[in-house]
Amino acid sequence: MQIFRIVSRFLSRMGLDYDNATLRDAARLSIQSAIAAMVSYIVIRAIGSDEAFVAILSAVLILQPSVGGTIDAARTRIAASVIGSLIGLVSLIVLPTGFGTAFALLFTMLIINAFAQLKPEWSYGVVAAVALSIADTEDLTTASITRLVAIALGVATGLIVSATIWPDTATARFERHLSAALRHMADAMRNVSEKAPQEKPDTDIKGHQAARDSLRSAREVNEAAKMADHGTMTQRLQAADAASDAIWLLNSIMQRTEDLRQTPLEEPLAPISKLGGDVLDALADGELIHDQISNLSKAIDRVVTTCRDATMTDARGGDQAEVIAFAFGTLLDQMRGVADSQPDPTHQTPTWAERVRLRRRSL
């Protein structure tokens, strides 16, 4: 959406570098959380239950950035809630009267957090365990059932909200974060290519940290989600990650090599600044850009030839031309890797709703 680009530029002027994908995720999750909390409160009051707090907490904490992530969280958190309730129930039954609540809290926290260290997603069981441990009723079975119903209602509300209010898929989120990373890398590529003729170039790379942040977000989506094209996405992510490292290596070379400023590199590097940035921007748009990569390869060959003709050596006698050739070669190979792993534009991965309909037809 255009609104996120405007907000992103505004925040950038204030020194806050957030890309469109990050702002979009933040807006979606905040809206879904607010609606889920309101609906849970209305429903829990309508059925006459006093467990509004537990229901609201369940509805809000289950929400994930994508529909698939929310469904996976629902399975885990319902199971964690049942286990947490059983632990709280057992502790209240076994421990002596009068000390039940305090020792129940001690016992349940020891057990449930031990589980959470082994399986972090089970940490949600703390909610159910604590809710039951501090129950102020002697009818423990009723208290357990009441709170489990509230948790189930909250989970159901969160699922419905995730699927109906501004729904998003893991695939779409991955594409947005990877696209943002490639655009930041395009800025970094242009910035690094312009440093060779400078006497005291800046050590920082414009866009590099933002690219790393976006790659990390894409990696988190890729690791958490179960997608049909997961393998292809992993290949693109790994290639983009390696390309970012190659840009960082090039920046290091530009900082440390005095011979670069004594070599006529400004003219041969000029087209690389534009061609490299344009290739990364095209990859961010999902375009197949083999001709552009071919042109970039020719420009890189010219830079490497210029460096070799200058007989560049560092303080240790190493051949800097070969280091530059390696960095540019790695960058070029990884750009090709991203391009070769691009999804077929004629093939669209079915949405979550479409997969549900197909599954129902097969039953």
Tab-separated table of C-alpha atoms in Angstrom:
chain	number	residue	atom	x	y	z
A	1	MET	CA	0.000	0.000	0.000
A	2	GLN	CA	1.132	3.511	-0.794
A	3	ILE	CA	0.448	4.633	2.777
A	4	PHE	CA	3.248	2.410	4.113
A	5	ARG	CA	5.755	3.837	1.631
A	6	ILE	CA	4.834	7.355	2.776
A	7	VAL	CA	5.157	6.414	6.453
A	8	SER	CA	8.440	4.598	5.767
A	9	ARG	CA	9.940	7.696	4.103
A	10	PHE	CA	8.690	9.928	6.929
A	11	LEU	CA	10.247	7.685	9.592
A	12	SER	CA	13.467	7.468	7.578
A	13	ARG	CA	13.837	11.258	7.798
A	14	MET	CA	13.567	10.897	11.573
A	15	GLY	CA	16.343	8.306	11.639
A	16	LEU	CA	13.975	5.322	12.012
A	17	ASP	CA	14.585	2.851	9.193
A	18	TYR	CA	11.488	0.631	8.837
A	19	ASP	CA	10.590	-0.835	5.455
A	20	ASN	CA	7.098	-1.248	4.014
A	21	ALA	CA	6.855	-4.946	4.900
A	22	THR	CA	7.653	-4.356	8.584
A	23	LEU	CA	5.160	-1.487	8.868
A	24	ARG	CA	2.498	-3.549	7.117
A	25	ASP	CA	2.977	-6.481	9.528
A	26	ALA	CA	2.829	-4.136	12.527
A	27	ALA	CA	-0.386	-2.508	11.293
A	28	ARG	CA	-2.069	-5.847	10.536
A	29	LEU	CA	-1.198	-7.438	13.872
A	30	SER	CA	-2.310	-4.382	15.849
A	31	ILE	CA	-5.686	-4.227	14.057
A	32	GLN	CA	-6.285	-7.969	14.388
A	33	SER	CA	-5.326	-7.904	18.085
A	34	ALA	CA	-7.684	-5.040	18.834
A	35	ILE	CA	-10.610	-6.716	17.067
A	36	ALA	CA	-9.875	-10.125	18.615
A	37	ALA	CA	-9.767	-8.622	22.113
A	38	MET	CA	-13.072	-6.772	21.606
A	39	VAL	CA	-14.899	-9.769	20.119
A	40	SER	CA	-13.610	-12.113	22.839
A	41	TYR	CA	-14.826	-9.772	25.560
A	42	ILE	CA	-18.278	-9.428	23.978
A	43	VAL	CA	-18.695	-13.194	23.479
A	44	ILE	CA	-17.424	-14.223	26.938
A	45	ARG	CA	-19.782	-11.737	28.581
A	46	ALA	CA	-22.664	-12.892	26.398
A	47	ILE	CA	-22.331	-16.477	27.669
A	48	GLY	CA	-22.194	-15.261	31.283
A	49	SER	CA	-18.610	-16.283	32.031
A	50	ASP	CA	-16.278	-14.346	34.334
A	51	GLU	CA	-13.165	-15.511	32.503
A	52	ALA	CA	-12.865	-12.493	30.184
A	53	PHE	CA	-9.188	-11.992	31.045
A	54	VAL	CA	-8.202	-15.529	30.044
A	55	ALA	CA	-10.289	-15.428	26.850
A	56	ILE	CA	-8.870	-12.079	25.722
A	57	LEU	CA	-5.312	-13.142	26.471
A	58	SER	CA	-5.821	-16.352	24.493
A	59	ALA	CA	-7.275	-14.506	21.485
A	60	VAL	CA	-4.504	-11.897	21.341
A	61	LEU	CA	-1.475	-14.097	22.069
A	62	ILE	CA	-2.428	-16.684	19.468
A	63	LEU	CA	-2.304	-14.206	16.597
A	64	GLN	CA	0.635	-14.586	14.240
A	65	PRO	CA	1.556	-12.495	11.182
A	66	SER	CA	0.079	-15.111	8.810
A	67	VAL	CA	-3.047	-17.308	8.830
A	68	GLY	CA	-0.971	-20.493	8.685
A	69	GLY	CA	1.160	-19.345	11.607
A	70	THR	CA	-1.967	-18.663	13.671
A	71	ILE	CA	-3.333	-22.150	12.928
A	72	ASP	CA	-0.049	-23.758	14.020
A	73	ALA	CA	-0.031	-21.619	17.170
A	74	ALA	CA	-3.618	-22.684	17.927
A	75	ARG	CA	-2.736	-26.374	17.950
A	76	THR	CA	0.269	-25.886	20.201
A	77	ARG	CA	-1.361	-23.478	22.621
A	78	ILE	CA	-4.508	-25.551	23.126
A	79	ALA	CA	-2.315	-28.558	23.955
A	80	ALA	CA	-0.138	-26.394	26.231
A	81	SER	CA	-3.256	-25.070	27.971
A	82	VAL	CA	-4.552	-28.587	28.658
A	83	ILE	CA	-1.174	-29.654	30.075
A	84	GLY	CA	-0.915	-26.450	32.133
A	85	SER	CA	-4.413	-26.971	33.524
A	86	LEU	CA	-3.672	-30.564	34.463
A	87	ILE	CA	-0.467	-29.514	36.258
A	88	GLY	CA	-2.322	-26.776	38.139
A	89	LEU	CA	-5.156	-29.159	39.018
A	90	VAL	CA	-2.829	-31.876	40.287
A	91	SER	CA	-0.834	-29.403	42.369
A	92	LEU	CA	-3.975	-28.082	44.083
A	93	ILE	CA	-5.264	-31.596	44.796
A	94	VAL	CA	-1.968	-32.982	46.109
A	95	LEU	CA	-0.633	-30.028	48.111
A	96	PRO	CA	-1.873	-29.356	51.658
A	97	THR	CA	-4.871	-27.122	52.311
A	98	GLY	CA	-3.948	-23.589	53.316
A	99	PHE	CA	-0.699	-23.650	51.415
A	100	GLY	CA	-2.285	-24.775	48.149
A	101	THR	CA	-2.135	-21.548	46.167
A	102	ALA	CA	1.454	-20.571	46.982
A	103	PHE	CA	2.837	-24.073	46.522
A	104	ALA	CA	0.665	-24.659	43.478
A	105	LEU	CA	2.254	-21.620	41.835
A	106	LEU	CA	5.729	-22.837	42.822
A	107	PHE	CA	5.105	-26.347	41.549
A	108	THR	CA	3.383	-25.357	38.290
A	109	MET	CA	6.028	-22.752	37.392
A	110	LEU	CA	8.802	-25.312	37.938
A	111	ILE	CA	7.139	-27.864	35.680
A	112	ILE	CA	5.668	-25.701	32.922
A	113	ASN	CA	8.773	-23.550	32.482
A	114	ALA	CA	10.930	-26.661	32.304
A	115	PHE	CA	8.685	-27.736	29.399
A	116	ALA	CA	8.993	-24.270	27.858
A	117	GLN	CA	12.789	-24.457	27.827
A	118	LEU	CA	12.603	-27.684	25.840
A	119	LYS	CA	9.762	-26.473	23.608
A	120	PRO	CA	9.430	-22.647	23.728
A	121	GLU	CA	6.026	-22.709	22.024
A	122	TRP	CA	4.658	-24.489	25.112
A	123	SER	CA	5.262	-21.423	27.274
A	124	TYR	CA	1.611	-20.472	26.728
A	125	GLY	CA	0.674	-23.235	29.173
A	126	VAL	CA	1.738	-20.791	31.912
A	127	VAL	CA	-1.508	-18.857	31.354
A	128	ALA	CA	-3.723	-21.859	32.063
A	129	ALA	CA	-1.531	-23.144	34.887
A	130	VAL	CA	-1.471	-19.824	36.739
A	131	ALA	CA	-5.176	-19.216	36.124
A	132	LEU	CA	-6.020	-22.534	37.765
A	133	SER	CA	-3.413	-22.327	40.534
A	134	ILE	CA	-4.945	-19.119	41.908
A	135	ALA	CA	-8.506	-20.374	41.592
A	136	ASP	CA	-10.583	-19.202	44.562
A	137	THR	CA	-13.040	-22.076	44.393
A	138	GLU	CA	-13.046	-25.550	45.885
A	139	ASP	CA	-14.701	-27.001	42.778
A	140	LEU	CA	-11.464	-27.517	40.891
A	141	THR	CA	-13.001	-29.576	38.096
A	142	THR	CA	-15.488	-26.829	37.273
A	143	ALA	CA	-12.756	-24.189	37.444
A	144	SER	CA	-10.600	-26.209	35.050
A	145	ILE	CA	-13.418	-26.701	32.558
A	146	THR	CA	-14.501	-23.053	32.760
A	147	ARG	CA	-11.029	-21.740	32.040
A	148	LEU	CA	-10.352	-24.242	29.294
A	149	VAL	CA	-13.617	-23.156	27.644
A	150	ALA	CA	-12.510	-19.517	27.902
A	151	ILE	CA	-9.133	-20.385	26.386
A	152	ALA	CA	-10.783	-22.356	23.565
A	153	LEU	CA	-13.166	-19.483	22.887
A	154	GLY	CA	-10.263	-17.026	22.736
A	155	VAL	CA	-8.308	-19.317	20.404
A	156	ALA	CA	-11.333	-19.710	18.115
A	157	THR	CA	-11.808	-15.943	18.047
A	158	GLY	CA	-8.162	-15.405	17.162
A	159	LEU	CA	-8.385	-17.953	14.342
A	160	ILE	CA	-11.513	-16.365	12.869
A	161	VAL	CA	-10.065	-12.870	13.073
A	162	SER	CA	-6.784	-13.991	11.481
A	163	ALA	CA	-8.629	-15.641	8.586
A	164	THR	CA	-11.154	-12.846	7.947
A	165	ILE	CA	-9.653	-9.506	9.025
A	166	TRP	CA	-6.861	-8.483	6.625
A	167	PRO	CA	-5.658	-12.095	6.165
A	168	ASP	CA	-2.116	-12.743	5.001
A	169	THR	CA	-0.146	-15.823	3.985
A	170	ALA	CA	3.390	-16.782	4.908
A	171	THR	CA	4.305	-16.855	1.216
A	172	ALA	CA	3.186	-13.256	0.694
A	173	ARG	CA	5.055	-12.104	3.803
A	174	PHE	CA	8.219	-13.878	2.692
A	175	GLU	CA	8.056	-12.215	-0.722
A	176	ARG	CA	7.592	-8.754	0.817
A	177	HIS	CA	10.525	-9.125	3.222
A	178	LEU	CA	12.838	-10.575	0.551
A	179	SER	CA	11.819	-7.830	-1.873
A	180	ALA	CA	12.562	-5.176	0.772
A	181	ALA	CA	15.965	-6.761	1.436
A	182	LEU	CA	16.873	-6.732	-2.269
A	183	ARG	CA	15.891	-3.066	-2.581
A	184	HIS	CA	18.079	-2.144	0.391
A	185	MET	CA	20.904	-4.187	-1.156
A	186	ALA	CA	20.484	-2.180	-4.380
A	187	ASP	CA	21.103	1.000	-2.377
A	188	ALA	CA	24.119	-0.627	-0.719
A	189	MET	CA	25.512	-1.746	-4.080
A	190	ARG	CA	25.317	1.784	-5.494
A	191	ASN	CA	26.870	3.208	-2.336
A	192	VAL	CA	29.827	0.785	-2.302
A	193	SER	CA	30.566	1.159	-6.022
A	194	GLU	CA	31.006	4.907	-5.615
A	195	LYS	CA	33.622	4.643	-2.831
A	196	ALA	CA	36.742	3.592	-4.792
A	197	PRO	CA	37.829	7.069	-5.958
A	198	GLN	CA	37.043	8.708	-2.598
A	199	GLU	CA	39.989	9.663	-0.400
A	200	LYS	CA	38.189	8.922	2.884
A	201	PRO	CA	35.078	6.878	2.138
A	202	ASP	CA	32.486	6.349	4.836
A	203	THR	CA	32.836	2.968	6.570
A	204	ASP	CA	29.072	2.468	6.762
A	205	ILE	CA	27.037	1.120	3.861
A	206	LYS	CA	23.748	2.804	3.084
A	207	GLY	CA	20.959	0.229	3.293
A	208	HIS	CA	23.138	-2.646	4.542
A	209	GLN	CA	21.673	-2.949	8.042
A	210	ALA	CA	18.129	-2.532	6.715
A	211	ALA	CA	18.834	-5.326	4.226
A	212	ARG	CA	20.097	-7.597	7.019
A	213	ASP	CA	16.983	-6.866	9.089
A	214	SER	CA	14.681	-7.694	6.161
A	215	LEU	CA	16.614	-10.891	5.420
A	216	ARG	CA	16.254	-11.902	9.065
A	217	SER	CA	12.479	-11.341	8.875
A	218	ALA	CA	12.269	-13.393	5.661
A	219	ARG	CA	14.313	-16.150	7.313
A	220	GLU	CA	11.972	-16.252	10.323
A	221	VAL	CA	8.964	-16.648	8.028
A	222	ASN	CA	10.717	-19.326	5.987
A	223	GLU	CA	11.723	-21.329	9.065
A	224	ALA	CA	8.314	-21.145	10.737
A	225	ALA	CA	6.067	-21.749	7.742
A	226	LYS	CA	5.245	-24.917	5.856
A	227	MET	CA	4.909	-23.881	2.223
A	228	ALA	CA	4.716	-25.880	-0.994
A	229	ASP	CA	7.601	-23.908	-2.522
A	230	HIS	CA	9.653	-23.859	0.691
A	231	GLY	CA	12.756	-25.272	-1.047
A	232	THR	CA	12.786	-22.596	-3.744
A	233	MET	CA	12.331	-19.864	-1.172
A	234	THR	CA	15.229	-21.219	0.873
A	235	GLN	CA	17.468	-21.131	-2.210
A	236	ARG	CA	16.561	-17.513	-2.953
A	237	LEU	CA	17.062	-16.514	0.666
A	238	GLN	CA	20.483	-18.175	0.862
A	239	ALA	CA	21.555	-16.534	-2.413
A	240	ALA	CA	20.384	-13.094	-1.243
A	241	ASP	CA	22.178	-13.594	2.079
A	242	ALA	CA	25.442	-14.486	0.312
A	243	ALA	CA	25.050	-11.509	-2.053
A	244	SER	CA	24.704	-9.212	0.965
A	245	ASP	CA	27.928	-10.663	2.413
A	246	ALA	CA	29.685	-10.065	-0.922
A	247	ILE	CA	28.624	-6.402	-0.860
A	248	TRP	CA	30.040	-6.136	2.658
A	249	LEU	CA	33.319	-7.687	1.450
A	250	LEU	CA	33.498	-5.190	-1.409
A	251	ASN	CA	32.972	-2.373	1.060
A	252	SER	CA	35.849	-3.673	3.198
A	253	ILE	CA	38.101	-3.748	0.139
A	254	MET	CA	37.193	-0.164	-0.720
A	255	GLN	CA	38.115	0.903	2.820
A	256	ARG	CA	41.493	-0.808	3.156
A	257	THR	CA	43.112	-0.754	-0.270
A	258	GLU	CA	45.071	2.415	-0.990
A	259	ASP	CA	45.919	1.180	-4.493
A	260	LEU	CA	42.258	1.479	-5.465
A	261	ARG	CA	42.562	5.238	-5.310
A	262	GLN	CA	45.697	5.093	-7.452
A	263	THR	CA	44.013	2.953	-10.094
A	264	PRO	CA	41.681	4.425	-12.768
A	265	LEU	CA	38.594	2.663	-11.369
A	266	GLU	CA	36.133	5.539	-11.276
A	267	GLU	CA	35.204	5.189	-14.938
A	268	PRO	CA	34.829	1.351	-15.102
A	269	LEU	CA	33.031	1.264	-11.737
A	270	ALA	CA	30.453	3.861	-12.809
A	271	PRO	CA	28.292	1.436	-14.853
A	272	ILE	CA	28.477	-1.181	-12.076
A	273	SER	CA	26.875	1.244	-9.650
A	274	LYS	CA	23.862	1.562	-11.940
A	275	LEU	CA	23.762	-1.957	-13.406
A	276	GLY	CA	24.194	-3.685	-10.017
A	277	GLY	CA	21.524	-1.559	-8.389
A	278	ASP	CA	19.146	-2.057	-11.326
A	279	VAL	CA	19.608	-5.848	-11.239
A	280	LEU	CA	18.790	-6.003	-7.516
A	281	ASP	CA	15.779	-3.704	-7.975
A	282	ALA	CA	14.540	-5.944	-10.807
A	283	LEU	CA	14.967	-9.035	-8.622
A	284	ALA	CA	12.962	-7.263	-5.914
A	285	ASP	CA	10.153	-6.862	-8.462
A	286	GLY	CA	10.325	-10.579	-9.310
A	287	GLU	CA	11.587	-9.993	-12.830
A	288	LEU	CA	13.782	-12.440	-14.755
A	289	ILE	CA	16.816	-10.339	-15.638
A	290	HIS	CA	19.371	-12.619	-17.302
A	291	ASP	CA	20.249	-10.011	-19.953
A	292	GLN	CA	20.909	-7.385	-17.275
A	293	ILE	CA	23.117	-9.818	-15.357
A	294	SER	CA	25.053	-10.486	-18.565
A	295	ASN	CA	25.684	-6.749	-18.969
A	296	LEU	CA	26.741	-6.493	-15.332
A	297	SER	CA	29.138	-9.413	-15.805
A	298	LYS	CA	30.861	-7.609	-18.690
A	299	ALA	CA	31.220	-4.442	-16.604
A	300	ILE	CA	32.703	-6.447	-13.716
A	301	ASP	CA	35.187	-8.124	-16.073
A	302	ARG	CA	36.334	-4.680	-17.132
A	303	VAL	CA	36.889	-3.601	-13.495
A	304	VAL	CA	38.828	-6.783	-12.705
A	305	THR	CA	40.987	-6.354	-15.833
A	306	THR	CA	41.760	-2.754	-14.830
A	307	CYS	CA	42.815	-3.914	-11.352
A	308	ARG	CA	45.023	-6.694	-12.730
A	309	ASP	CA	46.699	-4.374	-15.207
A	310	ALA	CA	47.567	-2.049	-12.297
A	311	THR	CA	49.369	-4.917	-10.479
A	312	MET	CA	47.655	-4.148	-7.180
A	313	THR	CA	49.169	-5.663	-4.043
A	314	ASP	CA	48.425	-5.125	-0.377
A	315	ALA	CA	50.889	-4.682	2.523
A	316	ARG	CA	51.355	-8.455	2.761
A	317	GLY	CA	52.028	-8.870	-0.933
A	318	GLY	CA	48.586	-10.299	-1.688
A	319	ASP	CA	46.970	-9.711	-5.079
A	320	GLN	CA	44.074	-7.316	-4.457
A	321	ALA	CA	42.817	-7.776	-8.001
A	322	GLU	CA	42.020	-11.418	-7.195
A	323	VAL	CA	40.196	-10.414	-3.999
A	324	ILE	CA	38.084	-7.926	-5.954
A	325	ALA	CA	37.455	-10.561	-8.637
A	326	PHE	CA	36.350	-13.032	-5.953
A	327	ALA	CA	33.978	-10.529	-4.273
A	328	PHE	CA	32.398	-9.431	-7.550
A	329	GLY	CA	32.238	-13.017	-8.802
A	330	THR	CA	30.458	-14.153	-5.640
A	331	LEU	CA	28.013	-11.271	-5.896
A	332	LEU	CA	27.291	-12.092	-9.543
A	333	ASP	CA	26.819	-15.815	-8.839
A	334	GLN	CA	24.392	-15.105	-5.996
A	335	MET	CA	22.395	-12.663	-8.127
A	336	ARG	CA	22.070	-15.447	-10.689
A	337	GLY	CA	21.032	-17.780	-7.856
A	338	VAL	CA	18.204	-15.450	-6.853
A	339	ALA	CA	17.134	-15.048	-10.487
A	340	ASP	CA	17.226	-18.797	-11.217
A	341	SER	CA	15.093	-19.513	-8.133
A	342	GLN	CA	12.430	-16.931	-8.949
A	343	PRO	CA	8.918	-18.420	-8.917
A	344	ASP	CA	7.256	-19.015	-12.258
A	345	PRO	CA	5.006	-15.963	-12.808
A	346	THR	CA	2.472	-18.211	-14.588
A	347	HIS	CA	2.118	-20.389	-11.464
A	348	GLN	CA	0.315	-19.006	-8.447
A	349	THR	CA	0.504	-20.831	-5.115
A	350	PRO	CA	-3.067	-21.481	-3.865
A	351	THR	CA	-4.182	-19.261	-1.001
A	352	TRP	CA	-5.105	-20.698	2.391
A	353	ALA	CA	-8.835	-20.388	1.599
A	354	GLU	CA	-8.357	-22.122	-1.769
A	355	ARG	CA	-6.462	-24.998	-0.111
A	356	VAL	CA	-9.317	-25.443	2.391
A	357	ARG	CA	-11.874	-25.631	-0.438
A	358	LEU	CA	-9.770	-28.157	-2.362
A	359	ARG	CA	-9.351	-30.294	0.759
A	360	ARG	CA	-13.113	-30.305	1.384
A	361	ARG	CA	-13.808	-31.412	-2.206
A	362	SER	CA	-11.412	-34.335	-1.807
A	363	LEU	CA	-13.192	-35.639	1.326
